[in-house]
Structures are given as C-alpha cells and as structure tokens.
mmCIF file of C-alpha atoms in Angstrom:
data_model
loop_
_atom_site.group_PDB
_atom_site.id
_atom_site.type_symbol
_atom_site.label_atom_id
_atom_site.label_comp_id
_atom_site.label_asym_id
_atom_site.label_seq_id
_atom_site.Cartn_x
_atom_site.Cartn_y
_atom_site.Cartn_z
ATOM 1 C CA MET C 1 11.693 -29.833 -29.580
ATOM 2 C CA SER C 2 9.924 -31.524 -32.261
ATOM 3 C CA SER C 3 6.097 -32.012 -32.569
ATOM 4 C CA MET C 4 6.379 -35.148 -30.237
ATOM 5 C CA GLU C 5 3.814 -34.707 -27.529
ATOM 6 C CA ILE C 6 5.577 -34.541 -24.010
ATOM 7 C CA PRO C 7 3.297 -36.232 -21.371
ATOM 8 C CA SER C 8 2.545 -34.345 -18.126
ATOM 9 C CA SER C 9 4.496 -35.425 -14.940
ATOM 10 C CA GLU C 10 1.115 -35.991 -13.231
ATOM 11 C CA GLN C 11 -2.260 -36.294 -14.517
ATOM 12 C CA LYS C 12 -4.245 -34.311 -12.232
ATOM 13 C CA GLU C 13 -6.095 -30.837 -11.977
ATOM 14 C CA ALA C 14 -3.567 -28.272 -10.321
ATOM 15 C CA SER C 15 -4.306 -24.862 -9.721
ATOM 16 C CA PRO C 16 -2.613 -21.986 -7.761
ATOM 17 C CA SER C 17 -5.512 -22.141 -5.321
ATOM 18 C CA ASN C 18 -4.912 -25.868 -4.248
ATOM 19 C CA LEU C 19 -0.946 -25.988 -4.085
ATOM 20 C CA ALA C 20 0.504 -27.990 -1.222
ATOM 21 C CA MET C 21 3.642 -27.211 0.558
ATOM 22 C CA PRO C 22 6.115 -30.082 -0.054
ATOM 23 C CA GLU C 23 7.285 -32.762 1.973
ATOM 24 C CA ILE C 24 11.021 -32.367 3.218
ATOM 25 C CA PRO C 25 12.883 -35.644 4.141
ATOM 26 C CA LYS C 26 14.688 -35.711 7.382
ATOM 27 C CA CYS C 27 17.992 -35.588 6.161
ATOM 28 C CA LEU C 28 17.378 -32.402 4.382
ATOM 29 C CA GLN C 29 15.537 -30.759 7.565
ATOM 30 C CA ILE C 30 18.428 -28.112 7.680
ATOM 31 C CA ARG C 31 18.158 -24.648 7.564
ATOM 32 C CA SER C 32 19.704 -24.111 3.851
ATOM 33 C CA VAL C 33 16.630 -26.089 2.582
ATOM 34 C CA THR C 34 13.711 -24.944 4.810
ATOM 35 C CA LYS C 35 14.670 -21.365 5.179
ATOM 36 C CA GLY C 36 12.277 -19.236 3.537
ATOM 37 C CA LEU C 37 9.825 -21.963 2.510
ATOM 38 C CA ILE C 38 6.478 -20.500 1.798
ATOM 39 C CA SER C 39 3.026 -21.531 0.343
ATOM 40 C CA PHE C 40 2.390 -20.259 -2.997
ATOM 41 C CA ALA C 41 -0.821 -18.165 -1.201
ATOM 42 C CA GLU C 42 1.608 -16.604 0.689
ATOM 43 C CA SER C 43 3.889 -15.618 -1.850
ATOM 44 C CA LEU C 44 0.791 -13.646 -3.598
ATOM 45 C CA GLN C 45 0.995 -11.316 -0.772
ATOM 46 C CA MET C 46 4.645 -10.106 -1.687
ATOM 47 C CA THR C 47 3.955 -7.738 -4.097
ATOM 48 C CA ASP C 48 7.030 -5.662 -3.494
ATOM 49 C CA CYS C 49 9.612 -8.673 -4.146
ATOM 50 C CA GLY C 50 10.942 -9.775 -7.468
ATOM 51 C CA ARG C 51 9.726 -13.135 -8.785
ATOM 52 C CA ALA C 52 11.582 -16.015 -10.513
ATOM 53 C CA ALA C 53 10.684 -19.593 -11.673
ATOM 54 C CA HIS C 54 12.969 -22.519 -12.684
ATOM 55 C CA ALA C 55 12.441 -26.172 -13.718
ATOM 56 C CA CYS C 56 14.030 -29.314 -13.085
ATOM 57 C CA ILE C 57 13.499 -31.274 -16.324
ATOM 58 C CA TRP C 58 14.226 -35.238 -16.079
ATOM 59 C CA ALA C 59 13.273 -38.464 -17.582
ATOM 60 C CA PRO C 60 13.597 -42.035 -16.168
ATOM 61 C CA HIS C 61 16.752 -43.930 -17.207
ATOM 62 C CA PRO C 62 16.934 -47.238 -15.813
ATOM 63 C CA GLY C 63 20.122 -49.529 -16.212
ATOM 64 C CA GLY C 64 23.656 -48.585 -15.850
ATOM 65 C CA SER C 65 26.453 -47.280 -17.476
ATOM 66 C CA ASN C 66 30.449 -47.970 -17.348
ATOM 67 C CA PHE C 67 30.286 -45.913 -14.004
ATOM 68 C CA GLY C 68 27.202 -47.083 -12.187
ATOM 69 C CA GLU C 69 23.493 -47.191 -12.021
ATOM 70 C CA CYS C 70 22.002 -44.218 -13.860
ATOM 71 C CA ARG C 71 18.475 -44.252 -12.328
ATOM 72 C CA ALA C 72 17.553 -40.759 -14.240
ATOM 73 C CA ALA C 73 18.706 -38.197 -16.662
ATOM 74 C CA ILE C 74 18.299 -34.706 -14.810
ATOM 75 C CA MET C 75 19.100 -31.568 -16.847
ATOM 76 C CA MET C 76 21.101 -28.659 -15.067
ATOM 77 C CA HIS C 77 23.121 -25.993 -16.964
ATOM 78 C CA LEU C 78 26.253 -24.186 -16.831
ATOM 79 C CA ARG C 79 25.366 -20.250 -16.346
ATOM 80 C CA PHE C 80 27.469 -17.355 -17.297
ATOM 81 C CA ASP C 81 28.413 -16.927 -13.812
ATOM 82 C CA GLY C 82 30.040 -20.068 -13.545
ATOM 83 C CA THR C 83 27.655 -21.766 -11.432
ATOM 84 C CA PHE C 84 25.414 -24.523 -12.008
ATOM 85 C CA GLY C 85 21.439 -24.105 -12.061
ATOM 86 C CA PHE C 86 18.338 -24.965 -13.271
ATOM 87 C CA PRO C 87 16.623 -23.435 -16.648
ATOM 88 C CA GLY C 88 14.291 -20.489 -15.948
ATOM 89 C CA GLY C 89 14.647 -17.037 -14.754
ATOM 90 C CA LEU C 90 13.176 -13.727 -13.657
ATOM 91 C CA LEU C 91 9.493 -13.001 -14.424
ATOM 92 C CA GLU C 92 8.710 -9.610 -15.631
ATOM 93 C CA PRO C 93 6.630 -7.518 -13.827
ATOM 94 C CA GLU C 94 2.728 -8.387 -13.778
ATOM 95 C CA GLU C 95 3.772 -11.675 -15.984
ATOM 96 C CA ASP C 96 2.137 -14.776 -15.035
ATOM 97 C CA VAL C 97 4.151 -17.407 -13.483
ATOM 98 C CA ILE C 98 3.461 -20.246 -15.836
ATOM 99 C CA ASP C 99 3.414 -17.967 -18.778
ATOM 100 C CA GLY C 100 7.110 -16.588 -17.605
ATOM 101 C CA LEU C 101 8.461 -19.912 -16.732
ATOM 102 C CA ASN C 102 7.266 -21.339 -20.270
ATOM 103 C CA ARG C 103 9.101 -18.111 -21.877
ATOM 104 C CA GLU C 104 12.371 -18.448 -19.912
ATOM 105 C CA MET C 105 12.452 -21.902 -20.809
ATOM 106 C CA ALA C 106 12.152 -21.527 -24.371
ATOM 107 C CA GLU C 107 14.920 -18.917 -24.334
ATOM 108 C CA GLU C 108 17.415 -20.874 -22.615
ATOM 109 C CA ILE C 109 17.210 -24.317 -23.690
ATOM 110 C CA GLY C 110 14.596 -24.231 -26.551
ATOM 111 C CA TRP C 111 11.660 -25.438 -24.811
ATOM 112 C CA ASN C 112 8.402 -25.678 -26.997
ATOM 113 C CA PRO C 113 5.355 -24.635 -24.895
ATOM 114 C CA THR C 114 2.920 -25.011 -27.788
ATOM 115 C CA VAL C 115 3.760 -28.747 -27.483
ATOM 116 C CA ARG C 116 4.191 -29.297 -24.081
ATOM 117 C CA PRO C 117 3.455 -26.629 -21.782
ATOM 118 C CA ILE C 118 4.701 -26.357 -18.109
ATOM 119 C CA THR C 119 1.564 -26.338 -15.985
ATOM 120 C CA TRP C 120 0.479 -26.035 -12.237
ATOM 121 C CA ALA C 121 0.776 -29.754 -12.109
ATOM 122 C CA ASP C 122 4.361 -29.334 -12.554
ATOM 123 C CA TYR C 123 4.521 -27.032 -9.331
ATOM 124 C CA TYR C 124 6.869 -28.074 -6.272
ATOM 125 C CA SER C 125 7.694 -25.329 -4.219
ATOM 126 C CA THR C 126 7.923 -21.524 -3.296
ATOM 127 C CA GLN C 127 10.674 -19.997 -1.328
ATOM 128 C CA LEU C 128 11.447 -16.550 -0.259
ATOM 129 C CA GLU C 129 15.222 -15.042 -0.500
ATOM 130 C CA PRO C 130 15.103 -11.938 1.752
ATOM 131 C CA ARG C 131 18.456 -11.103 1.121
ATOM 132 C CA LYS C 132 17.716 -10.613 -2.558
ATOM 133 C CA ASN C 133 14.048 -9.765 -2.103
ATOM 134 C CA MET C 134 13.082 -12.537 -4.338
ATOM 135 C CA VAL C 135 10.165 -14.947 -4.474
ATOM 136 C CA LEU C 136 11.483 -18.253 -6.099
ATOM 137 C CA HIS C 137 8.798 -20.559 -7.695
ATOM 138 C CA PHE C 138 10.268 -24.331 -8.603
ATOM 139 C CA PHE C 139 8.952 -26.852 -10.804
ATOM 140 C CA ILE C 140 9.550 -30.362 -11.825
ATOM 141 C CA VAL C 141 8.802 -31.750 -15.100
ATOM 142 C CA GLN C 142 8.976 -35.140 -16.103
ATOM 143 C CA VAL C 143 9.559 -36.137 -19.815
ATOM 144 C CA THR C 144 10.680 -39.739 -21.708
ATOM 145 C CA LEU C 145 14.549 -40.302 -22.227
ATOM 146 C CA GLU C 146 13.951 -39.790 -25.813
ATOM 147 C CA GLN C 147 12.312 -36.296 -25.572
ATOM 148 C CA PHE C 148 14.958 -35.551 -23.105
ATOM 149 C CA THR C 149 17.678 -36.331 -25.376
ATOM 150 C CA GLU C 150 15.962 -34.323 -28.061
ATOM 151 C CA LEU C 151 15.720 -31.462 -25.992
ATOM 152 C CA GLU C 152 19.521 -31.590 -25.235
ATOM 153 C CA LYS C 153 20.247 -31.376 -28.733
ATOM 154 C CA ASN C 154 18.000 -28.460 -29.057
ATOM 155 C CA CYS C 155 19.630 -26.406 -26.455
ATOM 156 C CA VAL C 156 22.598 -25.017 -28.485
ATOM 157 C CA SER C 157 20.021 -23.563 -30.920
ATOM 158 C CA ALA C 158 18.125 -21.759 -28.009
ATOM 159 C CA PRO C 159 18.251 -17.578 -28.349
ATOM 160 C CA GLU C 160 20.258 -17.463 -24.950
ATOM 161 C CA TYR C 161 23.007 -20.278 -25.414
ATOM 162 C CA GLY C 162 26.328 -18.914 -25.262
ATOM 163 C CA ASN C 163 24.948 -15.695 -23.623
ATOM 164 C CA GLU C 164 23.233 -16.634 -20.174
ATOM 165 C CA VAL C 165 23.446 -20.599 -20.930
ATOM 166 C CA LEU C 166 27.405 -21.931 -21.296
ATOM 167 C CA GLY C 167 26.301 -25.436 -21.738
ATOM 168 C CA THR C 168 23.701 -28.042 -20.222
ATOM 169 C CA VAL C 169 24.723 -31.173 -18.386
ATOM 170 C CA ARG C 170 23.249 -34.091 -17.071
ATOM 171 C CA VAL C 171 23.545 -35.017 -13.220
ATOM 172 C CA PRO C 172 25.699 -37.807 -12.258
ATOM 173 C CA LEU C 173 23.281 -39.998 -10.136
ATOM 174 C CA TYR C 174 25.756 -42.882 -9.068
ATOM 175 C CA THR C 175 28.634 -43.223 -6.608
ATOM 176 C CA MET C 176 31.769 -44.822 -7.794
ATOM 177 C CA ALA C 177 33.791 -47.180 -6.092
ATOM 178 C CA ASN C 178 36.270 -44.769 -4.312
ATOM 179 C CA GLU C 179 32.974 -43.527 -2.698
ATOM 180 C CA TYR C 180 33.392 -40.007 -3.742
ATOM 181 C CA SER C 181 33.356 -39.688 -7.614
ATOM 182 C CA GLY C 182 29.804 -39.210 -9.179
ATOM 183 C CA LEU C 183 27.129 -37.301 -7.274
ATOM 184 C CA PRO C 184 29.283 -36.804 -4.078
ATOM 185 C CA ALA C 185 31.852 -34.856 -6.269
ATOM 186 C CA PHE C 186 29.162 -33.038 -8.206
ATOM 187 C CA LEU C 187 27.503 -31.772 -5.322
ATOM 188 C CA ASN C 188 31.076 -29.783 -4.485
ATOM 189 C CA ASN C 189 30.439 -27.509 -7.314
ATOM 190 C CA LYS C 190 29.182 -23.984 -7.150
ATOM 191 C CA PHE C 191 25.489 -23.645 -7.288
ATOM 192 C CA ILE C 192 23.522 -20.587 -7.668
ATOM 193 C CA GLY C 193 21.216 -19.931 -4.916
ATOM 194 C CA ILE C 194 19.215 -22.901 -3.703
ATOM 195 C CA ALA C 195 19.713 -25.064 -6.835
ATOM 196 C CA LYS C 196 21.794 -27.614 -4.859
ATOM 197 C CA GLN C 197 18.962 -27.916 -2.457
ATOM 198 C CA GLN C 198 16.423 -28.092 -5.111
ATOM 199 C CA LEU C 199 17.916 -30.854 -6.703
ATOM 200 C CA LEU C 200 18.102 -32.886 -3.915
ATOM 201 C CA LEU C 201 14.490 -32.496 -3.165
ATOM 202 C CA ALA C 202 13.535 -33.299 -6.591
ATOM 203 C CA LEU C 203 15.617 -36.864 -6.336
ATOM 204 C CA TYR C 204 13.484 -37.178 -3.196
ATOM 205 C CA HIS C 205 10.133 -36.238 -4.639
ATOM 206 C CA GLN C 206 10.266 -38.264 -7.929
ATOM 207 C CA LYS C 207 11.548 -41.231 -5.617
ATOM 208 C CA ILE C 208 14.743 -41.423 -7.668
ATOM 209 C CA MET C 209 16.780 -41.737 -4.500
ATOM 210 C CA THR C 210 15.432 -42.700 -0.943
ATOM 211 C CA GLU C 211 15.994 -40.624 1.913
ATOM 212 C CA GLN C 212 18.794 -42.812 2.976
ATOM 213 C CA GLU C 213 20.760 -42.776 -0.105
ATOM 214 C CA ILE C 214 20.355 -38.855 -0.362
ATOM 215 C CA ALA C 215 21.921 -38.987 3.617
ATOM 216 C CA GLU C 216 24.661 -41.171 2.395
ATOM 217 C CA VAL C 217 25.495 -39.061 -0.533
ATOM 218 C CA LEU C 218 25.577 -35.812 1.475
ATOM 219 C CA PHE C 219 28.052 -37.461 4.034
ATOM 220 C CA LYS C 220 30.425 -38.609 1.229
ATOM 221 C CA SER C 221 30.189 -35.275 -0.415
ATOM 222 C CA GLN C 222 30.996 -33.353 2.833
ATOM 223 C CA ASN C 223 33.554 -35.952 4.299
ATOM 224 C CA TYR C 224 35.365 -37.874 1.733
ATOM 225 C CA LYS C 225 36.473 -34.770 -0.602
ATOM 226 C CA LEU C 226 39.915 -34.323 0.976
ATOM 227 C CA ALA C 227 40.436 -38.143 1.173
ATOM 228 C CA PRO C 228 43.311 -39.703 -0.869
ATOM 229 C CA ASN C 229 42.738 -41.534 -4.159
ATOM 230 C CA ARG C 230 39.350 -40.164 -4.935
ATOM 231 C CA PHE C 231 40.001 -39.352 -8.485
#
C-alpha cells in the first residue's frame, strides 16, 4: 500500500486485558458459529495449542451496481487448497498475536504495517478448534474504498501471491432477482475452517447487514440452490 494513512476502524483504547466476547445474533446462534468461542484471556491458558490470526479487511461502498446494492467491499481470497478464506495465517511459537498477524498480512496481501498496523482495537473474536488443536484469532479492519482498491492492486506483488494465495475476491453482498445469485450463491462455496461464519459475523458486527437480512440470505443459500432457473 502507499504511504496514505489508513484510519483505525475504532478510535479507542484496547489491549488484551479488556477484550470482550462478541455479540452473536439469534440467526447465528448455531453450533458451527458458537462452538469453541472463548475469550482471549482463556486462550492464553492454552499453551499447548497452535495459534493463527486472520483479518477481514472491508470498506464502506454505498450505492448500487448492475446486479444489486453494493453496501461494502469485503476482501477474501482463494487459497492454495481451493477454498475461500481471510488473509492471515499461523503464528510462530512465542510470536505476539499482533506482530504475527501484521507479518502474515504483509506476506499474503502486501499489507504495510508501518502505515496502518492492525491493533487490538480491530480484534473481534477467538475460537478454539479442538480437532486441529488450534486457537484462532479474528480481527475486523475498516479502510476507505480508495485504500481498499489500492490494496487489491498491490496484492499481486505480495510475496505469497501465486503460492499460498491464488487470487483475491470481493464478496457479492446483494441478492439478485432470482433470489439465489449473489451472496446466497457465494455462501455455497467451500470455505476454510470457520471463515464462512466469520464473514457472516463481520457483516452483522459492522452493521453492513441486519440480522433479518442475514437470516434471509442463509435461507435462500440453503434452500434455493437446487431450484430451476437460478442462473
């Protein structure tokens, strides 16, 4: 990214000692979302677990397109294993969470932590994945649309582009006239781990979509995919 300053998503003091558990809307009070949700303080006691950190980079994007209301630009990427996920990755042993996340973001999408470091003010949640013995930290980072677009252009020059990262995508946040194309269809892709649930929680947390809208999208995604004339 350029030397342009990227504002923090929230202008507040934050540190690991005062991180709160996230609010989960009723439509997402399901096991795949809430399973393993723990406080950051609890995660510090799990010294035998591996650790990873990822971030949802997003920008407000009011107005419409040829296909529907844009609402926001949200960055995800196609991973080396054919699944969609958020930028970030494994932390080194003893590596600080913030330092490790900024390092991974620089490697995967060309994020410049000297211009806009990700901080604890961007923290959202922590979940335990017992099958993989992993603790997963998730951050939500707001930028401007201009800065988001600049970052998209720089992604192809990131060290891991073409290796761990095979391309970046904007999530379609509209639902088209056939009631399936757009976000409902996108949610039927294969996501790594809990990335799909994290996307939906980010939409709710940032007030990009209401709880009712998320519930409707989930219904259409799950029930309309086999209906005729959806494409």
